[in-house]
mmCIF file of C-alpha atoms in Angstrom:
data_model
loop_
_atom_site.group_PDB
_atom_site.id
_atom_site.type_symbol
_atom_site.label_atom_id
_atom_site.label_comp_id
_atom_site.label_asym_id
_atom_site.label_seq_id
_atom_site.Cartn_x
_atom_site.Cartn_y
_atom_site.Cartn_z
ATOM 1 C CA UNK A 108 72.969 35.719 -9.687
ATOM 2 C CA UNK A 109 74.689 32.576 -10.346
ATOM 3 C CA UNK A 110 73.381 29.470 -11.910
ATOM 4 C CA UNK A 111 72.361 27.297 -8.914
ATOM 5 C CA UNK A 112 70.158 30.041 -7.676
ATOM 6 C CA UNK A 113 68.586 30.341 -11.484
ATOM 7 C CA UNK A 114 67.857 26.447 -11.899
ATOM 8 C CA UNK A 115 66.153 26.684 -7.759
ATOM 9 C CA UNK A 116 63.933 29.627 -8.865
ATOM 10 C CA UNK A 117 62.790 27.987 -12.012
ATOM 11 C CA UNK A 118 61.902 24.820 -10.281
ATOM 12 C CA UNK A 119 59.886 26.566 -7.677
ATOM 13 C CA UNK A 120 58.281 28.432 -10.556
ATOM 14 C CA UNK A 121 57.338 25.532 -12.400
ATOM 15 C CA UNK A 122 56.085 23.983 -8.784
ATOM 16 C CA UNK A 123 53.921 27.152 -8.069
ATOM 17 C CA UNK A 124 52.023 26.598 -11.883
ATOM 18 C CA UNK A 125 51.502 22.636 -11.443
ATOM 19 C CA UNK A 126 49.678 23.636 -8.304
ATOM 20 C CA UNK A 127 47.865 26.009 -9.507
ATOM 21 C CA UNK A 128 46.899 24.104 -13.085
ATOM 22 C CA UNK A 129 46.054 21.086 -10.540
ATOM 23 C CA UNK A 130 43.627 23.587 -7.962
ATOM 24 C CA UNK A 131 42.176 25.152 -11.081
ATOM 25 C CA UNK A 132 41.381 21.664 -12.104
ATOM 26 C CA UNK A 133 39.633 19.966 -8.777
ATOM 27 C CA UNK A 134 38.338 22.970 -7.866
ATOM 28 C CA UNK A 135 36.359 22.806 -11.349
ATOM 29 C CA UNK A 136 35.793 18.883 -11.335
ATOM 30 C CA UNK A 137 34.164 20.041 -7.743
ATOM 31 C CA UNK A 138 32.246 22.174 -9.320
ATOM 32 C CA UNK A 139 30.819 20.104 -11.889
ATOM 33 C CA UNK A 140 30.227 17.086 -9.317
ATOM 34 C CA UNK A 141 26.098 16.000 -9.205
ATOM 35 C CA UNK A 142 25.149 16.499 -5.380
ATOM 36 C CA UNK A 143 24.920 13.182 -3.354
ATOM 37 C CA UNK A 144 22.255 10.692 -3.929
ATOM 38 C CA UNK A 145 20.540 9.838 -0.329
ATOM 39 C CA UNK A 146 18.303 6.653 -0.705
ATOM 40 C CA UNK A 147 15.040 6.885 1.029
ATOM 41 C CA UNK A 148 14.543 4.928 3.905
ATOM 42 C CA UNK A 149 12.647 1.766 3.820
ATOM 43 C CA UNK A 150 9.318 1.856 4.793
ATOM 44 C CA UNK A 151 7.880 1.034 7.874
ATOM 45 C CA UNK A 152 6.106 -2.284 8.439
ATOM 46 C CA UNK A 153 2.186 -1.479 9.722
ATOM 47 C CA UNK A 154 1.334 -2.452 12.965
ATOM 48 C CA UNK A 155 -1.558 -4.650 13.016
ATOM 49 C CA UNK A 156 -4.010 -5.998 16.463
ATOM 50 C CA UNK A 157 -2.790 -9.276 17.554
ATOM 51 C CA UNK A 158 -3.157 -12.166 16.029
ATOM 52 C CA UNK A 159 -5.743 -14.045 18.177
ATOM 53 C CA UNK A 160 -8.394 -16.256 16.692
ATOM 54 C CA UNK A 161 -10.308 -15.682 19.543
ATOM 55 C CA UNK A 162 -9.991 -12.164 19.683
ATOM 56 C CA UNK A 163 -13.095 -10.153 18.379
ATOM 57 C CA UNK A 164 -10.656 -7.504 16.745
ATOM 58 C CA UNK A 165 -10.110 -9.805 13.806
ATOM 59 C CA UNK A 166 -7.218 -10.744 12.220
ATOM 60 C CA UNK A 167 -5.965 -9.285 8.760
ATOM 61 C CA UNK A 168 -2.758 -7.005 8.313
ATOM 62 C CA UNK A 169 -2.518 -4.444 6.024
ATOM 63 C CA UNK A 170 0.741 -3.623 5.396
ATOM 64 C CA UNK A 171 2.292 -0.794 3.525
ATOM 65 C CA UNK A 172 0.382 1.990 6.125
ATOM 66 C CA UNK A 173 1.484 4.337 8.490
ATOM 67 C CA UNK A 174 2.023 2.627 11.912
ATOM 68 C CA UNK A 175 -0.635 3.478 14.388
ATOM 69 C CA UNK A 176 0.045 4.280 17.705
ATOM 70 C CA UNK A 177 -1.960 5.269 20.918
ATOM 71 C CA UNK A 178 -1.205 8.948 20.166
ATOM 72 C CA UNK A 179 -2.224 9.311 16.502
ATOM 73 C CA UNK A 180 -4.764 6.881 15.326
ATOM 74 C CA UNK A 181 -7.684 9.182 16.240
ATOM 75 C CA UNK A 182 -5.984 11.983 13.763
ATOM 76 C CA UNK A 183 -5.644 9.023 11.352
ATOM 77 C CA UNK A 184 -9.428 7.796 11.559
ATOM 78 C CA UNK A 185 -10.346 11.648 11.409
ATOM 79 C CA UNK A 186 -8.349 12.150 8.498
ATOM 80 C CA UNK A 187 -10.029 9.644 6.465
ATOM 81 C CA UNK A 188 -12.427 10.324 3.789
ATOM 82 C CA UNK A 189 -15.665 10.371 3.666
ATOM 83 C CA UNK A 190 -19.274 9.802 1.217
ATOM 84 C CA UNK A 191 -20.974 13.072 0.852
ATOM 85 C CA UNK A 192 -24.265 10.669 0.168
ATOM 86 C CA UNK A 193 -25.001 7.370 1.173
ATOM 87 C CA UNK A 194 -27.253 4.659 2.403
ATOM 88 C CA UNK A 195 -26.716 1.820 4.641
ATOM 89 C CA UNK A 196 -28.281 -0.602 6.676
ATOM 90 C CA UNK A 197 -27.287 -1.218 10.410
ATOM 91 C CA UNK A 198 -27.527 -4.043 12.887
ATOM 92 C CA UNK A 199 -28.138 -2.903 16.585
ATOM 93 C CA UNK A 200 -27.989 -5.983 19.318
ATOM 94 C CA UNK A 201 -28.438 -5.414 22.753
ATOM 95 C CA UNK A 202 -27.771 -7.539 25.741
ATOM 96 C CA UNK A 203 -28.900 -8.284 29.018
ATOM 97 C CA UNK A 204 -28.843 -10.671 32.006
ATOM 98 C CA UNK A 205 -32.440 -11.974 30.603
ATOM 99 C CA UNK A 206 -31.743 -12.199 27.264
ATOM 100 C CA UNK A 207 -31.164 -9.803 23.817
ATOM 101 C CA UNK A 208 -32.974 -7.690 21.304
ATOM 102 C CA UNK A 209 -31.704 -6.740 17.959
ATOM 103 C CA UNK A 210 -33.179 -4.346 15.603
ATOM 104 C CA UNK A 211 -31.847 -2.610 12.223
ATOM 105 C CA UNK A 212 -31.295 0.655 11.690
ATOM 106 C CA UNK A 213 -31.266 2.482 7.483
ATOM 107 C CA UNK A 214 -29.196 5.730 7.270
ATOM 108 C CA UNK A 215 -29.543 8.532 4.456
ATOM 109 C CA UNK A 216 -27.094 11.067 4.000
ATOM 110 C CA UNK A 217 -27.759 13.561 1.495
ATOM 111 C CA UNK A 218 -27.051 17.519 0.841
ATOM 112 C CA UNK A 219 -26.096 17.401 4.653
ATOM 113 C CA UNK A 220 -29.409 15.790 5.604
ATOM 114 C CA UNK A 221 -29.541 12.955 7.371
ATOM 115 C CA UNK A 222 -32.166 10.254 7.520
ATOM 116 C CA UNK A 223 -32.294 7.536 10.144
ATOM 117 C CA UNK A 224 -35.338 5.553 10.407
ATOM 118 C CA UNK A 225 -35.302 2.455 13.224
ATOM 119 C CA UNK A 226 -37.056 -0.692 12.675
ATOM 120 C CA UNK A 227 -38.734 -1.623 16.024
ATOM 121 C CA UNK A 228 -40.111 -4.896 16.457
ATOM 122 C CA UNK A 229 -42.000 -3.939 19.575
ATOM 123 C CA UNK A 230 -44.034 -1.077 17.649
ATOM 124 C CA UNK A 231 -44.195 1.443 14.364
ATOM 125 C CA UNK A 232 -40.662 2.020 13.126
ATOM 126 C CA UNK A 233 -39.182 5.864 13.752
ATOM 127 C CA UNK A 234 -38.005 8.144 11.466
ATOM 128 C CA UNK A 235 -35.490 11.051 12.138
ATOM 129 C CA UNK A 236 -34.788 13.780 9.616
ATOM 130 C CA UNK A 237 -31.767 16.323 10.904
ATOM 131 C CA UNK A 238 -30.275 19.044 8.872
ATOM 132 C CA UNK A 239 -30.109 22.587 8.380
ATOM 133 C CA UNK A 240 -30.264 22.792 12.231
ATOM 134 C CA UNK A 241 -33.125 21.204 12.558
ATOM 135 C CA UNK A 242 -34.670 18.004 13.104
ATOM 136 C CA UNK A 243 -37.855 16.230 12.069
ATOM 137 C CA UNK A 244 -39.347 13.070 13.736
ATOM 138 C CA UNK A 245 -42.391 10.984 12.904
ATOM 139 C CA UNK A 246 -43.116 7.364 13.290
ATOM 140 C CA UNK A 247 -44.691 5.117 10.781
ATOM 141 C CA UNK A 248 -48.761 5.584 10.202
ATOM 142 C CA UNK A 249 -48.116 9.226 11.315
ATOM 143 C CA UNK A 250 -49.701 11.791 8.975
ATOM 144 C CA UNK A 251 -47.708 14.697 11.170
ATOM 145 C CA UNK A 252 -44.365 15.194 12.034
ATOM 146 C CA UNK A 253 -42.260 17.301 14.954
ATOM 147 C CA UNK A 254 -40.136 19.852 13.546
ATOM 148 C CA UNK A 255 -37.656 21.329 16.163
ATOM 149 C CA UNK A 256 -34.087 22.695 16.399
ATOM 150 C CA UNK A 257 -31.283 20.544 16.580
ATOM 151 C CA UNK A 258 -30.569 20.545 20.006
ATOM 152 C CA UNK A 259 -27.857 18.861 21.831
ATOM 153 C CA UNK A 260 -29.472 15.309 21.828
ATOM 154 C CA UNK A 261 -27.412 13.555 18.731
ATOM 155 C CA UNK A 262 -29.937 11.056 17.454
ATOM 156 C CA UNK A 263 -27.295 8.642 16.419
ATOM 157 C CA UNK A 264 -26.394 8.079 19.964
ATOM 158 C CA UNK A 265 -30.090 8.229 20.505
ATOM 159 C CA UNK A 266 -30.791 5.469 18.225
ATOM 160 C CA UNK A 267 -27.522 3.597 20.000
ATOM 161 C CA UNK A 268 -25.926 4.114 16.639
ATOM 162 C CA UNK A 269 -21.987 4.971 17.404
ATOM 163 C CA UNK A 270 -20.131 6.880 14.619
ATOM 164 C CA UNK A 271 -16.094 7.637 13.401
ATOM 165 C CA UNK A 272 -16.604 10.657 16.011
ATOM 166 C CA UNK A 273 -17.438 8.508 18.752
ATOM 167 C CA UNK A 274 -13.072 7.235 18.307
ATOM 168 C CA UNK A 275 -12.150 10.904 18.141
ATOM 169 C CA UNK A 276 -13.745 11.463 21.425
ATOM 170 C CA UNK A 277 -11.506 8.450 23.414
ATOM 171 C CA UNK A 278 -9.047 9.637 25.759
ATOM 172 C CA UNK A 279 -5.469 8.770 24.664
ATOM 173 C CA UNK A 280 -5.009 7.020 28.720
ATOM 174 C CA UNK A 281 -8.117 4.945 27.579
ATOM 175 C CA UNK A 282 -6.540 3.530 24.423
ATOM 176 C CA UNK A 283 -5.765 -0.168 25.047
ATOM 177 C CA UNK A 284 -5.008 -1.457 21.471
ATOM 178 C CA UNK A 285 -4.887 -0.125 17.817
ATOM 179 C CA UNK A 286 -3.857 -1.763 14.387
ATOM 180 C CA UNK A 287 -4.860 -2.636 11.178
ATOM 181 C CA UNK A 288 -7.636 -5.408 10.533
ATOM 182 C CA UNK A 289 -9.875 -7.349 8.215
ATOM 183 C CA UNK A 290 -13.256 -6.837 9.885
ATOM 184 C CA UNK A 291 -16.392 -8.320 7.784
ATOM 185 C CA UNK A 292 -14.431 -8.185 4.520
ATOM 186 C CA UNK A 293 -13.715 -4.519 5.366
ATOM 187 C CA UNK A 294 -10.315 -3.613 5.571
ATOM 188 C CA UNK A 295 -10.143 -1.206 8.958
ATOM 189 C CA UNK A 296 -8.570 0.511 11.938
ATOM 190 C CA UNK A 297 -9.172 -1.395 14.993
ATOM 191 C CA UNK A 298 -8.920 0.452 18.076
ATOM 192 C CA UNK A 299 -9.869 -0.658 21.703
ATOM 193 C CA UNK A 300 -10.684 1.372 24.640
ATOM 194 C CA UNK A 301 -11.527 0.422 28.509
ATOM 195 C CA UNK A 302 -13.413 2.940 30.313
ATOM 196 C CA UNK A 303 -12.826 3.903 34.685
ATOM 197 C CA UNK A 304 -15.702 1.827 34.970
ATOM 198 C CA UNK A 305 -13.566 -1.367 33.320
ATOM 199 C CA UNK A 306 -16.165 -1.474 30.271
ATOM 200 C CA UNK A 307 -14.176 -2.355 26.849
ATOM 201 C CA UNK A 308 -15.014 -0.596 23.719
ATOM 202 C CA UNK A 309 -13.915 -1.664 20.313
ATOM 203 C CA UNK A 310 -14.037 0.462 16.705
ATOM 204 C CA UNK A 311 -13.569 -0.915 13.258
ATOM 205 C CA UNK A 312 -13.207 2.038 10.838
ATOM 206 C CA UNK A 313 -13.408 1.925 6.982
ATOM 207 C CA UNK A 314 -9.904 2.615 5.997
ATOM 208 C CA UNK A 315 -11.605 2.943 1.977
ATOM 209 C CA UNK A 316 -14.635 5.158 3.090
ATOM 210 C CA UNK A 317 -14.018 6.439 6.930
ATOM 211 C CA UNK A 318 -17.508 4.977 8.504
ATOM 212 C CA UNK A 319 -17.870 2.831 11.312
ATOM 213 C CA UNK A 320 -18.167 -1.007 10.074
ATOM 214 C CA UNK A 321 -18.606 -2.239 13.534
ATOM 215 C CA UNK A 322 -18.283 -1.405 17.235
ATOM 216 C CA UNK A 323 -18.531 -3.411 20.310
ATOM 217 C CA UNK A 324 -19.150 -2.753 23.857
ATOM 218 C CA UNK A 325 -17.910 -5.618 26.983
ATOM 219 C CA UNK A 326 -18.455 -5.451 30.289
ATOM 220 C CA UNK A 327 -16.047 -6.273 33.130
ATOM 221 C CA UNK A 328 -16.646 -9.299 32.965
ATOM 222 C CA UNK A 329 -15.778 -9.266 29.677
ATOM 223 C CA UNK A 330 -19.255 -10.133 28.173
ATOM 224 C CA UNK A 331 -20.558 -8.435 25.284
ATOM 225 C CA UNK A 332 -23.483 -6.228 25.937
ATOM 226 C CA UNK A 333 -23.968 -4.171 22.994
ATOM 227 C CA UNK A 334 -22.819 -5.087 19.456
ATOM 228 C CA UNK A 335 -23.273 -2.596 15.659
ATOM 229 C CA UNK A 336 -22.890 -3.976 12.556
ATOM 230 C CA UNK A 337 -22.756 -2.587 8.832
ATOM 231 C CA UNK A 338 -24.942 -4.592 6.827
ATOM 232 C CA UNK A 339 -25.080 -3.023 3.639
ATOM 233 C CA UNK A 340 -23.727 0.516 1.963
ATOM 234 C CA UNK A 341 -24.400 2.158 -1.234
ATOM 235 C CA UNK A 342 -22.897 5.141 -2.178
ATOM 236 C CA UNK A 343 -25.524 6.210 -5.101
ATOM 237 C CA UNK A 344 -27.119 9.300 -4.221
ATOM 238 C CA UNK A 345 -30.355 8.197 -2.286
ATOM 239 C CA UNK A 346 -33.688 9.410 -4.222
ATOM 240 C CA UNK A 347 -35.784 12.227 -3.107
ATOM 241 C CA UNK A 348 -38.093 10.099 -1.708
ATOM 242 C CA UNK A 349 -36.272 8.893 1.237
ATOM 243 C CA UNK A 350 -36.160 12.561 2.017
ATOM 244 C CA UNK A 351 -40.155 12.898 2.619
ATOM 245 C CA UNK A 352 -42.044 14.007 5.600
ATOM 246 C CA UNK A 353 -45.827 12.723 6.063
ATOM 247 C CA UNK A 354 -47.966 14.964 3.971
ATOM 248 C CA UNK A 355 -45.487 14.632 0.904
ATOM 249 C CA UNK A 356 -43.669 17.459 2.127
ATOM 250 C CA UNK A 357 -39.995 17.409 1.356
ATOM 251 C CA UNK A 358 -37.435 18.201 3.981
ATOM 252 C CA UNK A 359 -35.001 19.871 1.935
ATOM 253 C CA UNK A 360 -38.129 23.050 1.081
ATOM 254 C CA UNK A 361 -39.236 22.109 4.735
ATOM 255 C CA UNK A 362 -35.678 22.987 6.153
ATOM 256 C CA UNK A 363 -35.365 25.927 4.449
#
């Protein structure tokens, strides 16, 4: 072998190790590399009713929320939480072509008992006990009361008192408007509906404790014919004595 064909194998030689001393090398740096970094994406902006001052839907934005849509804000009202216990204190008004009538309306909830007693201005207040499957009624001065089974009559919608389930039940096709809102200092999901018949009905959900704050019912003409407010909610446990039947009987040994 002569010497040109010495010096061209020893180059290639040395060109074979510097590859393989360079692969060796990214192939560990590669190795050794932390995996990307992918930034989050920024949130989304809420969406919120619009901003009419005449509008009955109210006004304030919440931001920082998922957005609502038509599709999903009855999952998101029926995802909120909820008060095992509470009392409050509703306002009922009713309209007609001759005039109004409001009344008021105190709810107990309690071990799954509910009491709903409606003031009546017209006569003796009622009371309502359900639970348990079963449902007492008496009205004030009575020293009895009517103990049946719950039966398919809900006496919420009896007492014209609408509640979170009321939104769940709204056909999608029906929903005109949603959004976020301030709604009597109540920060809220606002969600419209308009009935076949062209009747309007508006819902103002607790986003902090998932019950109805206030609800509204228009006609075609677009007046209001039916209007609920919250007054008042505590969520202390309510005392065993708003859980009495006439007689001093309590409901919860009653129900059982």
């Amino acid at each position: 072998m002569n010497k040109n064909k010495m010096t061209i194998l020893a180059v290639c030689a040395a060109v074979v190790v510097c590859v393989s001393v360079l692969t060796s090398f990214y192939m560990s740096s590669v190795g050794s590399r932390p995996a990307p970094i992918v930034l989050p994406s920024p949130p989304e902006t809420a969406a919120s009713a619009p901003d009419d001052s005449s509008d009955s839907s109210g006004g304030g934005e919440i931001p920082d929320r998922l957005v609502l849509t038509r599709k999903n804000v009855r999952g998101a009202v029926a995802a909120l939480s909820r008060p095992s216990e509470y009392s409050a204190e509703i306002s009922v008004r009713l309209s007609y072509a001759s005039g109004s009538s409001e009344s008021v309306r105190k709810v107990k909830l309690r071990s799954g008992y509910q009491h709903t007693f409606a003031a009546s201005g017209l006569g003796a207040g009622r009371h309502i006990i359900s639970g348990g499957g079963k449902s007492f009624r008496w009205e004030d001065g009575d020293t009895h009361f009517y103990v049946g089974q719950s039966g398919g009559v809900d006496h919420d919608d009896e007492l014209w008192i609408p509640t979170y389930e009321d939104v769940a039940d709204i056909r999608e096709s029906e929903i005109t408007d949603v959004g976020y809102v301030d709604k009597n200092g109540y920060a809220c999901v606002f969600l419209a509906a308009e009935e076949a018949s062209g009747r309007m009905k508006k819902f103002w959900v607790s986003i902090d404790f998932g019950l109805l704050v206030a609800s509204e019912i228009l006609d075609q003409e677009g007046a209001q014919i039916y209007s609920m407010s919250l007054l008042s909610l505590s969520l202390e446990l309510p005392p065993d004595s708003d859980f009495m039947l006439p007689g001093s009987v309590s409901v919860f040994s009653a129900g059982e």
